[in-house]
């Protein structure tokens, strides 16, 4: 058994290989050209038919992970990168990864947790596509917001907001008025380009929304609901937000308790406890998915409108700690509810716990 550590970059890989005794048997740099990668793995697998590999997560790991699977890698360990040291080189990074892999080889091979090692969940092909699709939808929405903000800036530049024909901004009547309102030549040119971009964004968003809705309704046994459809029973959760959360959670079985999911999303407070100071809690860690936290933040607004018990709980925290902390507290409570919904395959209950947790035996009100 050999242990392969890879420091990945766009044009080259820095590898460090150790044997069972922990001795370094190979250190080199490999070009990421397909023919060079093929030649390296052909030579490497001749040294030992079985091997484990470790690498840090980045935005272009997909092809390398598929390549390792192609050459029958026994275990692929994908981890979060640590903070860069003051003395950093690619060879040192590869050597450090090799140390982590060899020292913890038995626990990693058995799928056990290694303290201090933040291992990344290996998503399936469907989960990868779902994440890519929902990220595209989020980027298109943010792009449309930027376009609308530029249009508002042009309108406010000439104090034309009082002449706008409707109270809300995103209306057909308002768009027709913007296309005909008198403006100086350069501003008119910019306005026409922004209106065209606005129209393109709407078309692309509608196209992506249709694809998301189709993926949600696909491959579901008759009479059952998938994870996205379960999450859609929460007030304010659409196909887009439900698929975003479900694809980033993955199998709920990998989270042993509700706070594990909250910690995964970065919604738990950080701490710096040492010595006599044992109650030094800070703000949330924000080490999880930014997209998931964005969706949860948007979900708070809808949930507070429809769930009176959650709204009262939010109000009590707001009076003591302020609106920002209360909003984050609701986000974490929603995460706890998500864990229970997916674990027990039950819809959202408005105004209290689900029937299986009610002591009085009354029926819960489920969101449609």
Short mmCIF file of C-alpha atoms in Angstrom, two decimals, residues 13-365:
data_model
loop_
_atom_site.label_atom_id
_atom_site.label_comp_id
_atom_site.label_asym_id
_atom_site.label_seq_id
_atom_site.Cartn_x
_atom_site.Cartn_y
_atom_site.Cartn_z
CA UNK A 13 0.58 18.65 -9.44
CA UNK A 14 3.17 18.34 -6.69
CA UNK A 15 3.10 14.78 -5.35
CA UNK A 16 4.66 13.07 -2.37
CA UNK A 17 4.43 9.27 -1.96
CA UNK A 18 5.10 7.25 1.19
CA UNK A 19 5.25 3.53 1.80
CA UNK A 20 3.93 1.48 4.72
CA UNK A 21 7.01 2.33 6.82
CA UNK A 22 6.43 6.07 6.38
CA UNK A 23 9.45 6.58 4.14
CA UNK A 24 9.18 8.97 1.21
CA UNK A 25 9.67 6.97 -1.98
CA UNK A 26 8.73 9.61 -4.56
CA UNK A 27 8.60 13.40 -4.76
CA UNK A 28 8.06 15.18 -8.05
CA UNK A 29 5.97 17.64 -10.02
CA UNK A 30 3.62 16.44 -12.75
CA UNK A 31 2.11 18.54 -15.51
CA UNK A 32 -1.69 18.48 -15.71
CA UNK A 33 -1.59 17.79 -19.44
CA UNK A 34 -3.71 14.65 -20.02
CA UNK A 35 -0.87 12.66 -21.55
CA UNK A 36 1.46 13.53 -18.63
CA UNK A 37 -1.18 12.52 -16.06
CA UNK A 38 -1.75 9.23 -17.88
CA UNK A 39 1.97 8.46 -17.99
CA UNK A 40 2.43 9.28 -14.30
CA UNK A 41 -0.36 7.00 -13.08
CA UNK A 42 0.80 4.18 -15.33
CA UNK A 43 4.24 4.40 -13.73
CA UNK A 44 2.85 4.93 -10.24
CA UNK A 45 0.47 1.96 -10.24
CA UNK A 46 3.34 -0.33 -11.25
CA UNK A 47 4.98 0.48 -7.91
CA UNK A 48 1.91 -0.75 -5.97
CA UNK A 49 -1.55 -1.78 -7.20
CA UNK A 50 -3.28 -0.37 -4.09
CA UNK A 51 -2.94 3.19 -2.85
CA UNK A 52 -4.71 5.91 -0.87
CA UNK A 53 -4.72 9.58 -1.91
CA UNK A 54 -5.20 12.87 -0.10
CA UNK A 55 -5.72 16.35 -1.57
CA UNK A 56 -7.20 19.69 -0.59
CA UNK A 57 -10.53 20.86 -1.94
CA UNK A 58 -10.50 23.54 -4.64
CA UNK A 59 -12.65 24.64 -7.53
CA UNK A 60 -11.20 22.18 -10.05
CA UNK A 61 -10.93 18.88 -8.14
CA UNK A 62 -13.50 17.04 -10.24
CA UNK A 63 -11.28 15.78 -13.04
CA UNK A 64 -8.54 14.65 -10.66
CA UNK A 65 -10.99 12.75 -8.44
CA UNK A 66 -12.35 10.96 -11.51
CA UNK A 67 -8.79 10.15 -12.57
CA UNK A 68 -8.01 8.64 -9.14
CA UNK A 69 -11.16 6.54 -9.31
CA UNK A 70 -10.18 5.39 -12.79
CA UNK A 71 -6.90 4.02 -11.41
CA UNK A 72 -8.73 2.19 -8.57
CA UNK A 73 -7.67 4.40 -5.69
CA UNK A 74 -8.73 2.57 -2.52
CA UNK A 75 -9.64 5.72 -0.55
CA UNK A 76 -9.76 9.38 -1.64
CA UNK A 77 -9.42 11.82 1.26
CA UNK A 78 -10.59 15.33 0.36
CA UNK A 79 -9.95 17.89 3.10
CA UNK A 80 -10.38 21.61 3.71
CA UNK A 81 -7.15 23.60 3.38
CA UNK A 82 -5.58 25.00 6.51
CA UNK A 83 -4.35 28.55 6.95
CA UNK A 84 -1.16 29.07 4.90
CA UNK A 85 2.04 29.08 6.91
CA UNK A 86 4.72 31.75 6.63
CA UNK A 87 7.06 29.27 4.94
CA UNK A 88 4.96 27.83 2.15
CA UNK A 89 6.03 25.90 -0.93
CA UNK A 90 4.27 23.28 -3.01
CA UNK A 91 6.70 20.59 -1.88
CA UNK A 92 6.18 21.42 1.78
CA UNK A 93 2.40 21.36 1.29
CA UNK A 94 2.58 17.94 -0.35
CA UNK A 95 4.88 16.68 2.41
CA UNK A 96 2.45 17.91 5.07
CA UNK A 97 -0.47 16.19 3.36
CA UNK A 98 1.58 12.99 3.19
CA UNK A 99 2.21 13.22 6.95
CA UNK A 100 -1.53 13.57 7.63
CA UNK A 101 -2.41 10.65 5.39
CA UNK A 102 0.23 8.24 6.70
CA UNK A 103 -0.27 9.03 10.40
CA UNK A 104 -4.05 8.60 10.16
CA UNK A 105 -4.11 5.91 7.47
CA UNK A 106 -5.96 3.29 9.51
CA UNK A 107 -8.77 5.56 10.69
CA UNK A 108 -9.17 7.14 7.25
CA UNK A 109 -9.31 3.72 5.55
CA UNK A 110 -12.03 2.68 8.01
CA UNK A 111 -14.03 5.88 7.42
CA UNK A 112 -13.58 7.04 11.01
CA UNK A 113 -13.36 10.64 12.20
CA UNK A 114 -9.90 12.16 12.61
CA UNK A 115 -9.74 15.02 15.08
CA UNK A 116 -8.40 18.23 13.58
CA UNK A 117 -8.92 16.99 10.00
CA UNK A 118 -11.87 18.64 8.23
CA UNK A 119 -12.77 16.02 5.66
CA UNK A 120 -14.98 17.03 2.72
CA UNK A 121 -18.02 14.99 1.71
CA UNK A 122 -17.63 13.49 -1.77
CA UNK A 123 -20.79 14.51 -3.61
CA UNK A 124 -22.52 12.32 -6.14
CA UNK A 125 -22.93 13.33 -9.78
CA UNK A 126 -26.55 14.34 -9.21
CA UNK A 127 -25.69 16.41 -6.13
CA UNK A 128 -22.89 18.12 -8.05
CA UNK A 129 -25.28 19.04 -10.86
CA UNK A 130 -27.90 20.25 -8.37
CA UNK A 131 -25.36 22.45 -6.63
CA UNK A 132 -24.13 23.85 -9.93
CA UNK A 133 -27.68 24.57 -11.10
CA UNK A 134 -28.74 26.31 -7.88
CA UNK A 135 -25.52 28.34 -7.79
CA UNK A 136 -26.27 29.45 -11.35
CA UNK A 137 -29.77 30.50 -10.25
CA UNK A 138 -28.34 32.50 -7.34
CA UNK A 139 -25.81 34.26 -9.57
CA UNK A 140 -28.51 35.17 -12.10
CA UNK A 141 -30.67 36.64 -9.33
CA UNK A 142 -27.77 38.71 -8.03
CA UNK A 143 -26.96 39.84 -11.56
CA UNK A 144 -30.56 41.04 -12.05
CA UNK A 145 -30.40 42.93 -8.75
CA UNK A 146 -27.24 44.72 -9.89
CA UNK A 147 -28.97 45.70 -13.14
CA UNK A 148 -32.03 47.03 -11.29
CA UNK A 149 -29.83 49.02 -8.92
CA UNK A 150 -28.13 50.68 -11.90
CA UNK A 151 -31.52 51.55 -13.38
CA UNK A 152 -32.64 53.06 -10.07
CA UNK A 153 -29.45 55.10 -9.96
CA UNK A 154 -30.21 56.58 -13.40
CA UNK A 155 -33.78 57.37 -12.34
CA UNK A 156 -32.65 59.00 -9.10
CA UNK A 157 -29.96 61.01 -10.90
CA UNK A 158 -32.69 63.13 -12.52
CA UNK A 159 -35.20 62.81 -9.62
CA UNK A 160 -37.66 60.93 -11.81
CA UNK A 161 -38.77 58.48 -9.13
CA UNK A 162 -41.84 60.66 -8.42
CA UNK A 163 -42.98 60.19 -12.01
CA UNK A 164 -42.71 56.39 -11.88
CA UNK A 165 -46.15 54.99 -12.80
CA UNK A 166 -46.29 52.16 -10.21
CA UNK A 167 -45.40 51.76 -6.55
CA UNK A 168 -43.28 48.66 -7.10
CA UNK A 169 -40.32 48.80 -9.45
CA UNK A 170 -40.44 45.47 -11.30
CA UNK A 171 -43.65 45.87 -13.33
CA UNK A 172 -44.42 45.81 -17.05
CA UNK A 173 -45.88 49.31 -16.85
CA UNK A 174 -42.75 50.59 -15.15
CA UNK A 175 -40.51 48.92 -17.73
CA UNK A 176 -42.48 50.51 -20.58
CA UNK A 177 -42.15 53.90 -18.88
CA UNK A 178 -38.39 53.46 -18.51
CA UNK A 179 -38.10 52.64 -22.21
CA UNK A 180 -39.81 55.93 -23.19
CA UNK A 181 -38.76 58.42 -20.50
CA UNK A 182 -36.69 61.35 -21.94
CA UNK A 183 -33.00 61.16 -20.95
CA UNK A 184 -29.74 62.67 -22.28
CA UNK A 185 -28.23 60.64 -25.16
CA UNK A 186 -25.56 58.79 -23.15
CA UNK A 187 -27.94 58.00 -20.30
CA UNK A 188 -30.57 56.89 -22.81
CA UNK A 189 -28.05 54.50 -24.35
CA UNK A 190 -27.15 53.07 -20.95
CA UNK A 191 -30.83 52.74 -19.99
CA UNK A 192 -31.65 50.83 -23.18
CA UNK A 193 -28.73 48.44 -22.56
CA UNK A 194 -29.79 47.89 -18.95
CA UNK A 195 -33.40 47.22 -19.96
CA UNK A 196 -32.18 44.66 -22.51
CA UNK A 197 -29.99 43.01 -19.88
CA UNK A 198 -32.94 42.98 -17.48
CA UNK A 199 -35.02 41.14 -20.08
CA UNK A 200 -32.24 38.63 -20.70
CA UNK A 201 -31.88 37.96 -16.96
CA UNK A 202 -35.61 37.30 -16.66
CA UNK A 203 -35.51 34.83 -19.55
CA UNK A 204 -32.49 32.99 -18.15
CA UNK A 205 -33.95 32.85 -14.64
CA UNK A 206 -37.20 31.41 -16.01
CA UNK A 207 -35.22 28.80 -17.96
CA UNK A 208 -33.20 27.76 -14.90
CA UNK A 209 -36.32 27.70 -12.70
CA UNK A 210 -38.01 25.31 -15.14
CA UNK A 211 -34.98 23.01 -15.07
CA UNK A 212 -34.92 23.08 -11.25
CA UNK A 213 -38.63 22.25 -11.02
CA UNK A 214 -38.16 19.37 -13.45
CA UNK A 215 -35.25 17.95 -11.46
CA UNK A 216 -37.21 18.13 -8.22
CA UNK A 217 -40.14 16.16 -9.64
CA UNK A 218 -37.89 13.57 -11.30
CA UNK A 219 -37.02 10.06 -10.01
CA UNK A 220 -39.40 9.94 -7.06
CA UNK A 221 -41.23 6.68 -6.18
CA UNK A 222 -45.02 6.88 -6.22
CA UNK A 223 -46.44 8.01 -2.87
CA UNK A 224 -43.09 9.22 -1.50
CA UNK A 225 -41.34 12.59 -1.34
CA UNK A 226 -37.66 13.31 -1.89
CA UNK A 227 -35.67 15.62 0.38
CA UNK A 228 -36.46 18.72 -1.66
CA UNK A 229 -40.21 18.08 -1.61
CA UNK A 230 -40.10 17.56 2.16
CA UNK A 231 -38.34 20.90 2.59
CA UNK A 232 -40.88 22.58 0.31
CA UNK A 233 -43.55 22.05 3.00
CA UNK A 234 -41.85 24.92 4.90
CA UNK A 235 -43.60 28.26 4.21
CA UNK A 236 -41.62 30.26 1.67
CA UNK A 237 -39.51 27.36 0.35
CA UNK A 238 -39.69 27.03 -3.44
CA UNK A 239 -38.14 24.48 -5.80
CA UNK A 240 -34.99 26.61 -5.95
CA UNK A 241 -34.46 27.10 -2.21
CA UNK A 242 -35.48 23.52 -1.40
CA UNK A 243 -33.07 22.01 -3.93
CA UNK A 244 -30.31 24.38 -2.77
CA UNK A 245 -30.56 23.17 0.83
CA UNK A 246 -31.14 19.50 -0.03
CA UNK A 247 -28.16 19.29 -2.41
CA UNK A 248 -25.84 20.86 0.17
CA UNK A 249 -27.05 18.65 3.01
CA UNK A 250 -26.77 15.39 1.10
CA UNK A 251 -27.55 12.20 3.07
CA UNK A 252 -28.92 13.32 6.43
CA UNK A 253 -27.44 10.18 8.03
CA UNK A 254 -23.99 11.76 8.02
CA UNK A 255 -25.18 14.26 10.66
CA UNK A 256 -25.64 12.37 13.97
CA UNK A 257 -27.51 15.21 15.71
CA UNK A 258 -29.21 18.53 14.82
CA UNK A 259 -26.33 20.71 16.01
CA UNK A 260 -24.04 18.83 13.61
CA UNK A 261 -26.01 20.25 10.69
CA UNK A 262 -25.95 23.74 12.23
CA UNK A 263 -22.19 23.46 12.64
CA UNK A 264 -21.87 22.25 9.03
CA UNK A 265 -23.61 25.41 7.82
CA UNK A 266 -21.39 27.61 10.02
CA UNK A 267 -24.24 28.76 12.27
CA UNK A 268 -22.66 27.79 15.60
CA UNK A 269 -20.67 30.35 17.65
CA UNK A 270 -16.90 30.23 17.74
CA UNK A 271 -15.10 30.05 21.08
CA UNK A 272 -11.68 30.89 22.53
CA UNK A 273 -11.77 29.09 25.88
CA UNK A 274 -8.46 28.68 27.68
CA UNK A 275 -7.36 28.61 31.31
CA UNK A 276 -9.78 30.43 33.59
CA UNK A 277 -11.70 31.95 30.67
CA UNK A 278 -14.32 29.30 29.90
CA UNK A 279 -17.15 31.36 28.45
CA UNK A 280 -15.59 33.28 25.57
CA UNK A 281 -18.09 32.72 22.76
CA UNK A 282 -17.94 34.81 19.61
CA UNK A 283 -19.94 35.25 16.44
CA UNK A 284 -20.90 32.32 14.22
CA UNK A 285 -18.05 30.57 12.42
CA UNK A 286 -19.40 30.99 8.85
CA UNK A 287 -17.31 28.00 7.78
CA UNK A 288 -20.08 26.28 5.84
CA UNK A 289 -21.87 26.96 2.59
CA UNK A 290 -22.47 30.66 1.92
CA UNK A 291 -25.30 29.79 -0.43
CA UNK A 292 -27.08 27.73 2.25
CA UNK A 293 -26.79 30.59 4.77
CA UNK A 294 -28.11 32.99 2.12
CA UNK A 295 -31.19 30.82 1.55
CA UNK A 296 -31.77 30.39 5.29
CA UNK A 297 -31.54 34.15 5.76
CA UNK A 298 -34.19 34.70 3.08
CA UNK A 299 -36.33 31.95 4.61
CA UNK A 300 -36.47 33.74 7.98
CA UNK A 301 -38.63 36.53 6.52
CA UNK A 302 -41.24 34.12 5.14
CA UNK A 303 -41.31 31.87 8.17
CA UNK A 304 -41.88 34.73 10.63
CA UNK A 305 -44.94 35.78 8.62
CA UNK A 306 -46.60 32.35 8.74
CA UNK A 307 -45.52 30.76 12.03
CA UNK A 308 -46.78 32.71 15.09
CA UNK A 309 -44.82 30.62 17.59
CA UNK A 310 -41.57 31.18 15.74
CA UNK A 311 -42.41 34.89 15.47
CA UNK A 312 -42.97 35.18 19.22
CA UNK A 313 -39.70 33.35 19.94
CA UNK A 314 -37.89 35.71 17.55
CA UNK A 315 -39.47 38.76 19.23
CA UNK A 316 -38.26 37.71 22.68
CA UNK A 317 -34.66 37.31 21.48
CA UNK A 318 -34.88 40.58 19.55
CA UNK A 319 -35.85 42.48 22.71
CA UNK A 320 -32.87 41.04 24.61
CA UNK A 321 -30.12 40.84 21.95
CA UNK A 322 -31.22 42.82 18.89
CA UNK A 323 -32.62 41.94 15.49
CA UNK A 324 -29.40 40.63 13.91
CA UNK A 325 -28.69 38.07 16.62
CA UNK A 326 -32.36 37.10 16.69
CA UNK A 327 -32.32 36.52 12.93
CA UNK A 328 -29.29 34.23 13.20
CA UNK A 329 -30.97 32.38 16.08
CA UNK A 330 -33.99 31.70 13.86
CA UNK A 331 -31.68 30.47 11.09
CA UNK A 332 -30.12 27.97 13.48
CA UNK A 333 -33.52 26.83 14.76
CA UNK A 334 -34.65 26.32 11.15
CA UNK A 335 -31.56 24.16 10.60
CA UNK A 336 -32.54 22.03 13.62
CA UNK A 337 -36.05 21.66 12.18
CA UNK A 338 -34.58 20.64 8.81
CA UNK A 339 -32.64 17.84 10.49
CA UNK A 340 -35.78 16.46 12.14
CA UNK A 341 -37.84 16.77 8.94
CA UNK A 342 -35.30 14.87 6.84
CA UNK A 343 -34.45 12.31 9.51
CA UNK A 344 -38.06 11.34 10.25
CA UNK A 345 -39.47 12.10 6.77
CA UNK A 346 -42.15 14.45 8.06
CA UNK A 347 -43.50 17.80 6.78
CA UNK A 348 -43.18 21.13 8.55
CA UNK A 349 -45.60 21.76 11.43
CA UNK A 350 -46.77 25.33 11.97
CA UNK A 351 -47.10 26.45 15.58
CA UNK A 352 -45.21 23.71 17.36
CA UNK A 353 -43.58 20.28 17.19
CA UNK A 354 -44.81 17.45 14.92
CA UNK A 355 -47.44 14.97 16.16
CA UNK A 356 -44.88 12.37 17.28
CA UNK A 357 -43.49 14.87 19.84
CA UNK A 358 -46.81 16.30 21.06
CA UNK A 359 -47.75 15.09 24.54
CA UNK A 360 -51.37 16.18 24.34
CA UNK A 361 -52.05 14.04 21.27
CA UNK A 362 -53.42 16.96 19.23
CA UNK A 363 -52.83 17.08 15.51
CA UNK A 364 -50.31 19.52 14.06
CA UNK A 365 -50.98 22.02 11.33
#
